[in-house]
mmCIF file with all atom_site columns, C-alpha atoms in Angstrom:
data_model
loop_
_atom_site.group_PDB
_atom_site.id
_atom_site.type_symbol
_atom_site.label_atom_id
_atom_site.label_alt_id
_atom_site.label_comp_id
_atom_site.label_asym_id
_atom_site.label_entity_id
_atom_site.label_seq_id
_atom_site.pdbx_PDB_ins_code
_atom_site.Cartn_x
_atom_site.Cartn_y
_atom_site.Cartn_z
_atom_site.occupancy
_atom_site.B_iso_or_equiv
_atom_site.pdbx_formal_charge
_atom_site.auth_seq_id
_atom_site.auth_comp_id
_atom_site.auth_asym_id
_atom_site.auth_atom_id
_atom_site.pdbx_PDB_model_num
ATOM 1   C CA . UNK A 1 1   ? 5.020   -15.586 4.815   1.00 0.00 ? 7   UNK A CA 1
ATOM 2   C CA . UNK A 1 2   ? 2.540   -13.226 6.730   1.00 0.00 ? 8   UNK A CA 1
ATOM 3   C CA . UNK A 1 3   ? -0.886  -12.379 6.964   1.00 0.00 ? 9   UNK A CA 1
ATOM 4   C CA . UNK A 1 4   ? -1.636  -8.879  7.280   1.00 0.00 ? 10  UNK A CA 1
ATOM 5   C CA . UNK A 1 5   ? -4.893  -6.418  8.629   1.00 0.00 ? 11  UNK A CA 1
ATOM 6   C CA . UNK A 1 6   ? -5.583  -3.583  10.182  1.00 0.00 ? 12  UNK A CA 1
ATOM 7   C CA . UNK A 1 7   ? -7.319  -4.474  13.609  1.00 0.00 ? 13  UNK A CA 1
ATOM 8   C CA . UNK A 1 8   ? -9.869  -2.174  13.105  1.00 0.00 ? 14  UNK A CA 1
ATOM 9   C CA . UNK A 1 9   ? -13.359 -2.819  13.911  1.00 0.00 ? 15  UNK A CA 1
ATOM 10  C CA . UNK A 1 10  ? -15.525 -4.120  10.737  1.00 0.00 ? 16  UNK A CA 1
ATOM 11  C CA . UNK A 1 11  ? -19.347 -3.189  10.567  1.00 0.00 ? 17  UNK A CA 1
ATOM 12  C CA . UNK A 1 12  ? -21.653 -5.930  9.128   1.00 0.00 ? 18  UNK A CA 1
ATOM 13  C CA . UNK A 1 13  ? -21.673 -5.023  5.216   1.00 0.00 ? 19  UNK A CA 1
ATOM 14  C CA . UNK A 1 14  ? -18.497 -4.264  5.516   1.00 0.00 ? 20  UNK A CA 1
ATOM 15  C CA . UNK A 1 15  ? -16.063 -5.416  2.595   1.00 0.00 ? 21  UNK A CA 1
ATOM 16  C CA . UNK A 1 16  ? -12.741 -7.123  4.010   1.00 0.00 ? 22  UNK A CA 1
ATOM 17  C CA . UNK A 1 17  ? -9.441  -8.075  3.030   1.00 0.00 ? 23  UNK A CA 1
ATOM 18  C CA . UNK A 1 18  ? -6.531  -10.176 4.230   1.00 0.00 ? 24  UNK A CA 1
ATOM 19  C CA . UNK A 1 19  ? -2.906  -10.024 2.812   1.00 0.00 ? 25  UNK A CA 1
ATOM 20  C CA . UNK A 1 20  ? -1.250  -13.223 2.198   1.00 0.00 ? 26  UNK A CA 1
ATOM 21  C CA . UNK A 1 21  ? 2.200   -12.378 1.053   1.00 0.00 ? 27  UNK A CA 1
ATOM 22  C CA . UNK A 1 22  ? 5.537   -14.935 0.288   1.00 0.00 ? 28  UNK A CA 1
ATOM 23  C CA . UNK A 1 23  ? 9.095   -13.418 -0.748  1.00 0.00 ? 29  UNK A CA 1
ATOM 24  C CA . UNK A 1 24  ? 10.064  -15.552 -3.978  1.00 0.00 ? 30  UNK A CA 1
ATOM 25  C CA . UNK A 1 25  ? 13.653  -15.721 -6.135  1.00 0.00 ? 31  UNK A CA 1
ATOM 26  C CA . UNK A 1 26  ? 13.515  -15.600 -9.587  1.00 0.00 ? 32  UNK A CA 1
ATOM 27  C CA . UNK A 1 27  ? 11.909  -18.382 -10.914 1.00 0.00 ? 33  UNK A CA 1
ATOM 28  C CA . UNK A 1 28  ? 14.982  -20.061 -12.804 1.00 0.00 ? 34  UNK A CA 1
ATOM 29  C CA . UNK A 1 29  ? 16.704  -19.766 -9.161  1.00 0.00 ? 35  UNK A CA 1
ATOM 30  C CA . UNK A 1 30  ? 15.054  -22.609 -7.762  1.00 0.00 ? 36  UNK A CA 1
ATOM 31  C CA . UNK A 1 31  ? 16.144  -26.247 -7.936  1.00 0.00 ? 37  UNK A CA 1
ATOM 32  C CA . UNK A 1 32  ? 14.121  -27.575 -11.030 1.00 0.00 ? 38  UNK A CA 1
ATOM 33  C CA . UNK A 1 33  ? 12.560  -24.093 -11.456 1.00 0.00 ? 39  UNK A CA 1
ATOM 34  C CA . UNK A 1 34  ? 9.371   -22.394 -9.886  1.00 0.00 ? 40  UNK A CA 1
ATOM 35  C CA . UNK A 1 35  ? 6.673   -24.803 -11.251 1.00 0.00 ? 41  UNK A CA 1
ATOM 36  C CA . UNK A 1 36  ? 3.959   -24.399 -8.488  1.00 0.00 ? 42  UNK A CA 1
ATOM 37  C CA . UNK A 1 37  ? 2.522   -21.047 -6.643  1.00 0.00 ? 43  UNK A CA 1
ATOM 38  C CA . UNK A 1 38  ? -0.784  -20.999 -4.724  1.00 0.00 ? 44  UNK A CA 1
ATOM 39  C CA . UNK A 1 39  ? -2.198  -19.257 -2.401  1.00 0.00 ? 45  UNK A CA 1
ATOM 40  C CA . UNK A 1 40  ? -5.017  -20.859 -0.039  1.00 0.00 ? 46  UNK A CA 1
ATOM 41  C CA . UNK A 1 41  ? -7.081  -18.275 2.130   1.00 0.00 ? 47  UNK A CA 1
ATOM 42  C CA . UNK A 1 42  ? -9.141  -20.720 4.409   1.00 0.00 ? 48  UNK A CA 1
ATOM 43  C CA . UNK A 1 43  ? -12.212 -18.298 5.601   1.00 0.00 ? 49  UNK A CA 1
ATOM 44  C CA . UNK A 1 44  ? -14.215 -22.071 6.544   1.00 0.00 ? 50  UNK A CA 1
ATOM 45  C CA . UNK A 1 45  ? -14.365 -20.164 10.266  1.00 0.00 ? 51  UNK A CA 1
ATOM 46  C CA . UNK A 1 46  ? -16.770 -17.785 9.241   1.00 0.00 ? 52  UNK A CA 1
ATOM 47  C CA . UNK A 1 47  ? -17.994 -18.633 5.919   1.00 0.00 ? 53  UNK A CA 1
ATOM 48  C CA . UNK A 1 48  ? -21.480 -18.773 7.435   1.00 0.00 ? 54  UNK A CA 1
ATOM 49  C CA . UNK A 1 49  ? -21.295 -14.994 8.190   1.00 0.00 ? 55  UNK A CA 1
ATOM 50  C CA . UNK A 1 50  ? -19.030 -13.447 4.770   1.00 0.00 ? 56  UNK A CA 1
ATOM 51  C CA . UNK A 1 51  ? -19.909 -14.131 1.223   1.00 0.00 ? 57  UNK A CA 1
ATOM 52  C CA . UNK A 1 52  ? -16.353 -14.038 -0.915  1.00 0.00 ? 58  UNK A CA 1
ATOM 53  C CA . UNK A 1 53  ? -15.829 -11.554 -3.878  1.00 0.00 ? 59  UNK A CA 1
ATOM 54  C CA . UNK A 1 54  ? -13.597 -13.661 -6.569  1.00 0.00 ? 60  UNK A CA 1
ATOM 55  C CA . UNK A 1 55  ? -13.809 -10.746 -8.753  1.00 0.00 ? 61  UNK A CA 1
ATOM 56  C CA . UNK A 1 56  ? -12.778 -8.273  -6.195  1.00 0.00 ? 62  UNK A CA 1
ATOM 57  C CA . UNK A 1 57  ? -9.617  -11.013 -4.822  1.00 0.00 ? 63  UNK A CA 1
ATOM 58  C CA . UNK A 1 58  ? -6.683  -9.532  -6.680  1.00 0.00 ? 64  UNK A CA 1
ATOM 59  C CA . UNK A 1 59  ? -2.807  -10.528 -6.445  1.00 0.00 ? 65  UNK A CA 1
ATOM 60  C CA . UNK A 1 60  ? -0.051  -8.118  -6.912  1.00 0.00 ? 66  UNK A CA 1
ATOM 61  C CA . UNK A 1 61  ? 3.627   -8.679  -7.326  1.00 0.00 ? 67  UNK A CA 1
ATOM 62  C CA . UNK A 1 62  ? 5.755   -5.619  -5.174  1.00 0.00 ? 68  UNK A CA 1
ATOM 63  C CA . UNK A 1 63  ? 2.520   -3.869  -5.693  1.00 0.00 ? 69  UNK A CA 1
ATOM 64  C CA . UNK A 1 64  ? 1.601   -4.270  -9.459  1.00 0.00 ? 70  UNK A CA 1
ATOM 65  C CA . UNK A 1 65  ? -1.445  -5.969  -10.272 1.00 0.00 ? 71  UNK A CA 1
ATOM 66  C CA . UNK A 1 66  ? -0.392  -9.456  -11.735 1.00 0.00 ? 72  UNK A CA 1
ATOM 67  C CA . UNK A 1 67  ? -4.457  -10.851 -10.996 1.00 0.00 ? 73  UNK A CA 1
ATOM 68  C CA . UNK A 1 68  ? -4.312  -12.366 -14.835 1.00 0.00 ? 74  UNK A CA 1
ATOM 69  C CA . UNK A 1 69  ? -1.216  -14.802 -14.011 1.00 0.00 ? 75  UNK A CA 1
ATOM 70  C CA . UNK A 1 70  ? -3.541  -16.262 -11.689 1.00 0.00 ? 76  UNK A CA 1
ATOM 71  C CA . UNK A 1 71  ? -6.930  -18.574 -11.617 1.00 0.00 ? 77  UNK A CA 1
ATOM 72  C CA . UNK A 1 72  ? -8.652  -17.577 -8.146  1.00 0.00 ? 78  UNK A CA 1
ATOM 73  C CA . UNK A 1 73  ? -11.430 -20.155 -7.232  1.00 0.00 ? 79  UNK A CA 1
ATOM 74  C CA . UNK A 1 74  ? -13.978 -20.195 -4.496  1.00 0.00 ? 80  UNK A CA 1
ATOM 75  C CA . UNK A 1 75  ? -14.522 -23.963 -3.510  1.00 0.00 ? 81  UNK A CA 1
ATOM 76  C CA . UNK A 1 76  ? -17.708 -23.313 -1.680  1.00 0.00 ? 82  UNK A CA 1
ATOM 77  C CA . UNK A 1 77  ? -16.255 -24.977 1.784   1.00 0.00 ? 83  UNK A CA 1
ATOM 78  C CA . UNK A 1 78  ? -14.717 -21.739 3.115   1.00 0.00 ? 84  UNK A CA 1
ATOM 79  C CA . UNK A 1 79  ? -11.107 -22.035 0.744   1.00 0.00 ? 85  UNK A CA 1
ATOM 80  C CA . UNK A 1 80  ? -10.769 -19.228 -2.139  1.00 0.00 ? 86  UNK A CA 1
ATOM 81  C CA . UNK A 1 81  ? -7.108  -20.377 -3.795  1.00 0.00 ? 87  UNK A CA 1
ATOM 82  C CA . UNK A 1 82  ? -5.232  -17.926 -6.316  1.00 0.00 ? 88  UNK A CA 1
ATOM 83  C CA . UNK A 1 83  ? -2.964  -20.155 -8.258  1.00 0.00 ? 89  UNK A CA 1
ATOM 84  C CA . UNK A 1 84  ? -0.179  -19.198 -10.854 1.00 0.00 ? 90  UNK A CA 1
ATOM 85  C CA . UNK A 1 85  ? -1.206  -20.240 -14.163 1.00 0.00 ? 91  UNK A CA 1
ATOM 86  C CA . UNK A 1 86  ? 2.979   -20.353 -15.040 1.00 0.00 ? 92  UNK A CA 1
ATOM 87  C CA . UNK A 1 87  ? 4.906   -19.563 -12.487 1.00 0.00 ? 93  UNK A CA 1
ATOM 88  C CA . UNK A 1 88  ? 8.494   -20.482 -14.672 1.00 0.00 ? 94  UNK A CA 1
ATOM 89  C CA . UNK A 1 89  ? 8.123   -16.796 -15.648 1.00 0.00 ? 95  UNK A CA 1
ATOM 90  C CA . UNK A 1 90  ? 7.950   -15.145 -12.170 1.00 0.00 ? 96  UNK A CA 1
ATOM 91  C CA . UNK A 1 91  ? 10.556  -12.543 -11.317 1.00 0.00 ? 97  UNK A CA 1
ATOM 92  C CA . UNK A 1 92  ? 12.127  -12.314 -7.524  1.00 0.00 ? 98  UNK A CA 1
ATOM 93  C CA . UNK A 1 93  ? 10.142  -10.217 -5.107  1.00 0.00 ? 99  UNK A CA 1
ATOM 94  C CA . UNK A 1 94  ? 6.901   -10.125 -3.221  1.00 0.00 ? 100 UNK A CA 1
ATOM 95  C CA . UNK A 1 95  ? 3.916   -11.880 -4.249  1.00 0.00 ? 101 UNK A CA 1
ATOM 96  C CA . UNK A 1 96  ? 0.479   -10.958 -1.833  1.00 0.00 ? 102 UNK A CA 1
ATOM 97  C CA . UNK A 1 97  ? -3.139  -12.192 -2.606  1.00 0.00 ? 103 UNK A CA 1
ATOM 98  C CA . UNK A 1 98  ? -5.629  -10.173 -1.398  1.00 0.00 ? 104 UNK A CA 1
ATOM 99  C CA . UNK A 1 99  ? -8.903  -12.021 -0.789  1.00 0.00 ? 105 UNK A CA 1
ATOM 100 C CA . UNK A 1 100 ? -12.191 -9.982  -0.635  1.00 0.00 ? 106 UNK A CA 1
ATOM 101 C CA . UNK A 1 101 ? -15.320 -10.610 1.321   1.00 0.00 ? 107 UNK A CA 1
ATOM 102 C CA . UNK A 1 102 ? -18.694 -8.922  1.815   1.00 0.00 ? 108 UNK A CA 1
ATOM 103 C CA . UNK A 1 103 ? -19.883 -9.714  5.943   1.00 0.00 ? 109 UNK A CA 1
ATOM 104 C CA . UNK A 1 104 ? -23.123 -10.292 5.946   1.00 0.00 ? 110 UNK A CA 1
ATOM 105 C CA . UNK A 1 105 ? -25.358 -7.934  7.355   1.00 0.00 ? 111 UNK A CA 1
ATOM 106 C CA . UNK A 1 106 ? -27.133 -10.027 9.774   1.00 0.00 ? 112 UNK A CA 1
ATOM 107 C CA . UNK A 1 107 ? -23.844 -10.960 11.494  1.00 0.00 ? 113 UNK A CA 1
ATOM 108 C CA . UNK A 1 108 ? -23.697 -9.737  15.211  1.00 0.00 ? 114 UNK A CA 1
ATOM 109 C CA . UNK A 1 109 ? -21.496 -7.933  17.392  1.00 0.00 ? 115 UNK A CA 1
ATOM 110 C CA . UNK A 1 110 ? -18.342 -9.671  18.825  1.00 0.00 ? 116 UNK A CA 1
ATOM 111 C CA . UNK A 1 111 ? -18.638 -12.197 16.229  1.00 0.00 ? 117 UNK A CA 1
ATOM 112 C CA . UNK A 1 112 ? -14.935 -12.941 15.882  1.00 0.00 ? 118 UNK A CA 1
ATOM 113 C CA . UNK A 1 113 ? -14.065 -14.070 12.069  1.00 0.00 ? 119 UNK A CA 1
ATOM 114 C CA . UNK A 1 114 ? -10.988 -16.215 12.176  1.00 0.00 ? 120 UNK A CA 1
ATOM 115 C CA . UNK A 1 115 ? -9.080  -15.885 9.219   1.00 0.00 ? 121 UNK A CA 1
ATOM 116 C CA . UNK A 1 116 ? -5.684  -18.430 8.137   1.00 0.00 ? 122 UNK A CA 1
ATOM 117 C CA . UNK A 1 117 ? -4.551  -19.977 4.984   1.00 0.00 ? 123 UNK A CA 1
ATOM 118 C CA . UNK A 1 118 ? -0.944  -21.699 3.097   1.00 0.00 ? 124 UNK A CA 1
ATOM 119 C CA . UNK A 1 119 ? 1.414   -20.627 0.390   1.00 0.00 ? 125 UNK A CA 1
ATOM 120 C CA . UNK A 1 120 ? 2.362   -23.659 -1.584  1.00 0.00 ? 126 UNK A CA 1
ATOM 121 C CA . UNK A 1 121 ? 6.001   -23.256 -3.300  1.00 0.00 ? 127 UNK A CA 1
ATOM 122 C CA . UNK A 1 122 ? 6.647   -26.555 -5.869  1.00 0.00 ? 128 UNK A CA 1
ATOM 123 C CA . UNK A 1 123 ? 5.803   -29.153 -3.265  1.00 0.00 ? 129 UNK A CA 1
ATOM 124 C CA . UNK A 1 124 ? 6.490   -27.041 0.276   1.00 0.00 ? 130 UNK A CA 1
ATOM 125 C CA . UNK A 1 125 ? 3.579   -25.742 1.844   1.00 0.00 ? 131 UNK A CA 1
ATOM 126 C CA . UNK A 1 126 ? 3.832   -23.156 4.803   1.00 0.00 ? 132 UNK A CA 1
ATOM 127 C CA . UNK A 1 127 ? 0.842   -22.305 7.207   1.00 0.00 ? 133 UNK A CA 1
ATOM 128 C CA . UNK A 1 128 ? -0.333  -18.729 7.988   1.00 0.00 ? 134 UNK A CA 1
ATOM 129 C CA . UNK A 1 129 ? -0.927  -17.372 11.449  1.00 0.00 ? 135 UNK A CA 1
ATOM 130 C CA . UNK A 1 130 ? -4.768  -17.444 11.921  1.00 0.00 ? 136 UNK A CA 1
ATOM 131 C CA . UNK A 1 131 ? -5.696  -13.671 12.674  1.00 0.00 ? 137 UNK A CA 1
ATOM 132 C CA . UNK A 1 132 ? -9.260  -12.447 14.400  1.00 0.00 ? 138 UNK A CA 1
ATOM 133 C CA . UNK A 1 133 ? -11.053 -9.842  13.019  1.00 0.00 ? 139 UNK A CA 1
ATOM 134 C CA . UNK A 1 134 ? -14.249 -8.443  15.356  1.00 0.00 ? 140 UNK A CA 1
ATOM 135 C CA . UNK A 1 135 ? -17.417 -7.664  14.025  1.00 0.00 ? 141 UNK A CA 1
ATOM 136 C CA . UNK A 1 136 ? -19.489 -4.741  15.254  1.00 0.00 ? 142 UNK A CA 1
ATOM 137 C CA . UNK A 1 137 ? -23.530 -4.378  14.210  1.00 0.00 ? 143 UNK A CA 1
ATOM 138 C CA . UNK A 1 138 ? -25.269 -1.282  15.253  1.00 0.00 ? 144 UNK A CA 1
ATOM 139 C CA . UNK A 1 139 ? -27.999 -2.698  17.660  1.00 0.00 ? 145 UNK A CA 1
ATOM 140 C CA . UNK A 1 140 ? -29.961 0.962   18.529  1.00 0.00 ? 146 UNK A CA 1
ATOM 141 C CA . UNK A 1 141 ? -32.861 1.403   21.137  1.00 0.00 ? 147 UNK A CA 1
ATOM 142 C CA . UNK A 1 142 ? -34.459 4.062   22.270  1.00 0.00 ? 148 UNK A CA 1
ATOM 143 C CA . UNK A 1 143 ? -36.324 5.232   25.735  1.00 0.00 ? 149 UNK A CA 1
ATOM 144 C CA . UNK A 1 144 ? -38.174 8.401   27.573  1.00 0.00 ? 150 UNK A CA 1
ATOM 145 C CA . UNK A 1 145 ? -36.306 9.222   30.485  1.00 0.00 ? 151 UNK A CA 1
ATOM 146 C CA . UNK A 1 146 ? -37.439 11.315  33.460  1.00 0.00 ? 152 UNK A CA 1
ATOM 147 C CA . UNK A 1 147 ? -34.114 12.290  35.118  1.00 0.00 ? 153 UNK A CA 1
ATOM 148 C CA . UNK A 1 148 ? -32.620 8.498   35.314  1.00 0.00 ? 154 UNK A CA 1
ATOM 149 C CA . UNK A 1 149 ? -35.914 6.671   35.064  1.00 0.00 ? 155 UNK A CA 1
ATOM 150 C CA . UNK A 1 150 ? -37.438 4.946   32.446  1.00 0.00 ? 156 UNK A CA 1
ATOM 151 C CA . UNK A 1 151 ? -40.667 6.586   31.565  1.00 0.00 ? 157 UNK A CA 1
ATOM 152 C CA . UNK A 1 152 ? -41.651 4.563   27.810  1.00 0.00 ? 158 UNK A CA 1
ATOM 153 C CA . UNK A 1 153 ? -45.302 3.688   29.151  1.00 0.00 ? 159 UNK A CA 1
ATOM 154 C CA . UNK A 1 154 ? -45.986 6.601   30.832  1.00 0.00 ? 160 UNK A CA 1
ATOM 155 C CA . UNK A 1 155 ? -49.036 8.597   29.902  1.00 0.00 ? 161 UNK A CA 1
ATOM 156 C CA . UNK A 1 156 ? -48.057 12.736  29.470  1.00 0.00 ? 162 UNK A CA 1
ATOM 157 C CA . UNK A 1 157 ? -49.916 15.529  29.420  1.00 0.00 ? 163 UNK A CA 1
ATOM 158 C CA . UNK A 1 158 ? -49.408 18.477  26.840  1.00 0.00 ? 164 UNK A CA 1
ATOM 159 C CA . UNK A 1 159 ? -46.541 21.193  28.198  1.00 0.00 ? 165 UNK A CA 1
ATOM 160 C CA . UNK A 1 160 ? -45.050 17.989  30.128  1.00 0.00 ? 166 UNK A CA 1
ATOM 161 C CA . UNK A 1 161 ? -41.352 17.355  29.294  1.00 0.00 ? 167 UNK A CA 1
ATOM 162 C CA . UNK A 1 162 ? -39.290 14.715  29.112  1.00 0.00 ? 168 UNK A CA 1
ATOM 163 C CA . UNK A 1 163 ? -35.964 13.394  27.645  1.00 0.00 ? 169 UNK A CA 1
ATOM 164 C CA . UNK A 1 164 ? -35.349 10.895  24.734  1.00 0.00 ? 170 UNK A CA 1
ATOM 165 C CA . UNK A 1 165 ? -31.936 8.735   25.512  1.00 0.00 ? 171 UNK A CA 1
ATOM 166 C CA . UNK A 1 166 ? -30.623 6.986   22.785  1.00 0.00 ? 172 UNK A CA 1
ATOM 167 C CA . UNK A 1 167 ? -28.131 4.183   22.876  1.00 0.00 ? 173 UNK A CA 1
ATOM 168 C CA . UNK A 1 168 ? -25.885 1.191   20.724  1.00 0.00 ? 174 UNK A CA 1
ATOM 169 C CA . UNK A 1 169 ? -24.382 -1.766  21.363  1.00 0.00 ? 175 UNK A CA 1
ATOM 170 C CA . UNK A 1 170 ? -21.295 0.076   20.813  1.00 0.00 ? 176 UNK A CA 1
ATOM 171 C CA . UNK A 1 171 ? -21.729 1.472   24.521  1.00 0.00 ? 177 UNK A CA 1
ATOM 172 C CA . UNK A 1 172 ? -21.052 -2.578  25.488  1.00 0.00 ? 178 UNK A CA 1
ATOM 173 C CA . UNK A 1 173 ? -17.742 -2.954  23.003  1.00 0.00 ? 179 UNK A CA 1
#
């Protein structure tokens, strides 16, 4: 079981994804047989500040898009669960559901979005490692500058000349 990202930087508006991945056997290989799969994202840390895309959430099996084997629900608390309509069928190999949100744009910088969830196989369910993911919003201002002073309110004559210094909250990251 992992969880997987990039630790890059995400912009509010951004659209982001987390891999949730679990090895399986072949489904006839377990005791009883492979009668439960699901996959629980829990976003509840920052689902104030990310809206979730169900129909962007997609699961693949060793990279092939199996998305129709599975019901993905968004349960309005902060939980979107993909869950194998019948798993008895399922083949050995890797089996990763990749959420999708939309950060809202009013989120700020260093907002950290904690993400964790659980695989559920038959009745065992394992935990995923919570990761962080930091949020960056460009927060611009501007100012006239004489040399290293502030000039905003000054009053200038024509054929006077002064410098416009531009800056971001990125200069605080």
């Amino acid at each position: 079981n992992n969880i997987q990202t990039d630790n890059k930087l995400y912009i509010a508006g951004d659209t982001a994804h987390a891999d949730v991945s679990v090895k399986l056997l072949n489904a006839s290989d377990y005791e009883g047989g492979l009668s439960k799969l699901s996959f629980d994202d829990d976003y509840s840390n920052f689902a104030s500040h990310a809206k979730v895309n169900v129909d962007q959430s997609k699961v693949t099996h060793d990279g092939q898009d199996v998305t129709n084997d599975f019901t993905i629900t968004d349960n309005g608390n902060g939980h979107v669960t993909a869950t194998a309509k019948d798993p008895s069928k399922f083949t050995a190999g890797t089996y990763t559901f990749t959420p999708s949100w939309t950060i809202n744009t009013d989120t700020a910088t260093n907002t950290i979005l904690k993400n964790q969830g659980s695989i559920t196989v038959n009745t065992s369910t394992g935990e995923v490692p919570p990761v962080e993911v930091p949020v960056y919003k460009p927060d611009p201002s501007k100012h006239f500058q004489e040399g290293k002073k502030v000039v905003d309110s000054m009053t200038y004559i024509s054929g006077d000349t002064c410098l416009l210094y531009t800056s971001d909250a990125a200069d605080e990251l």
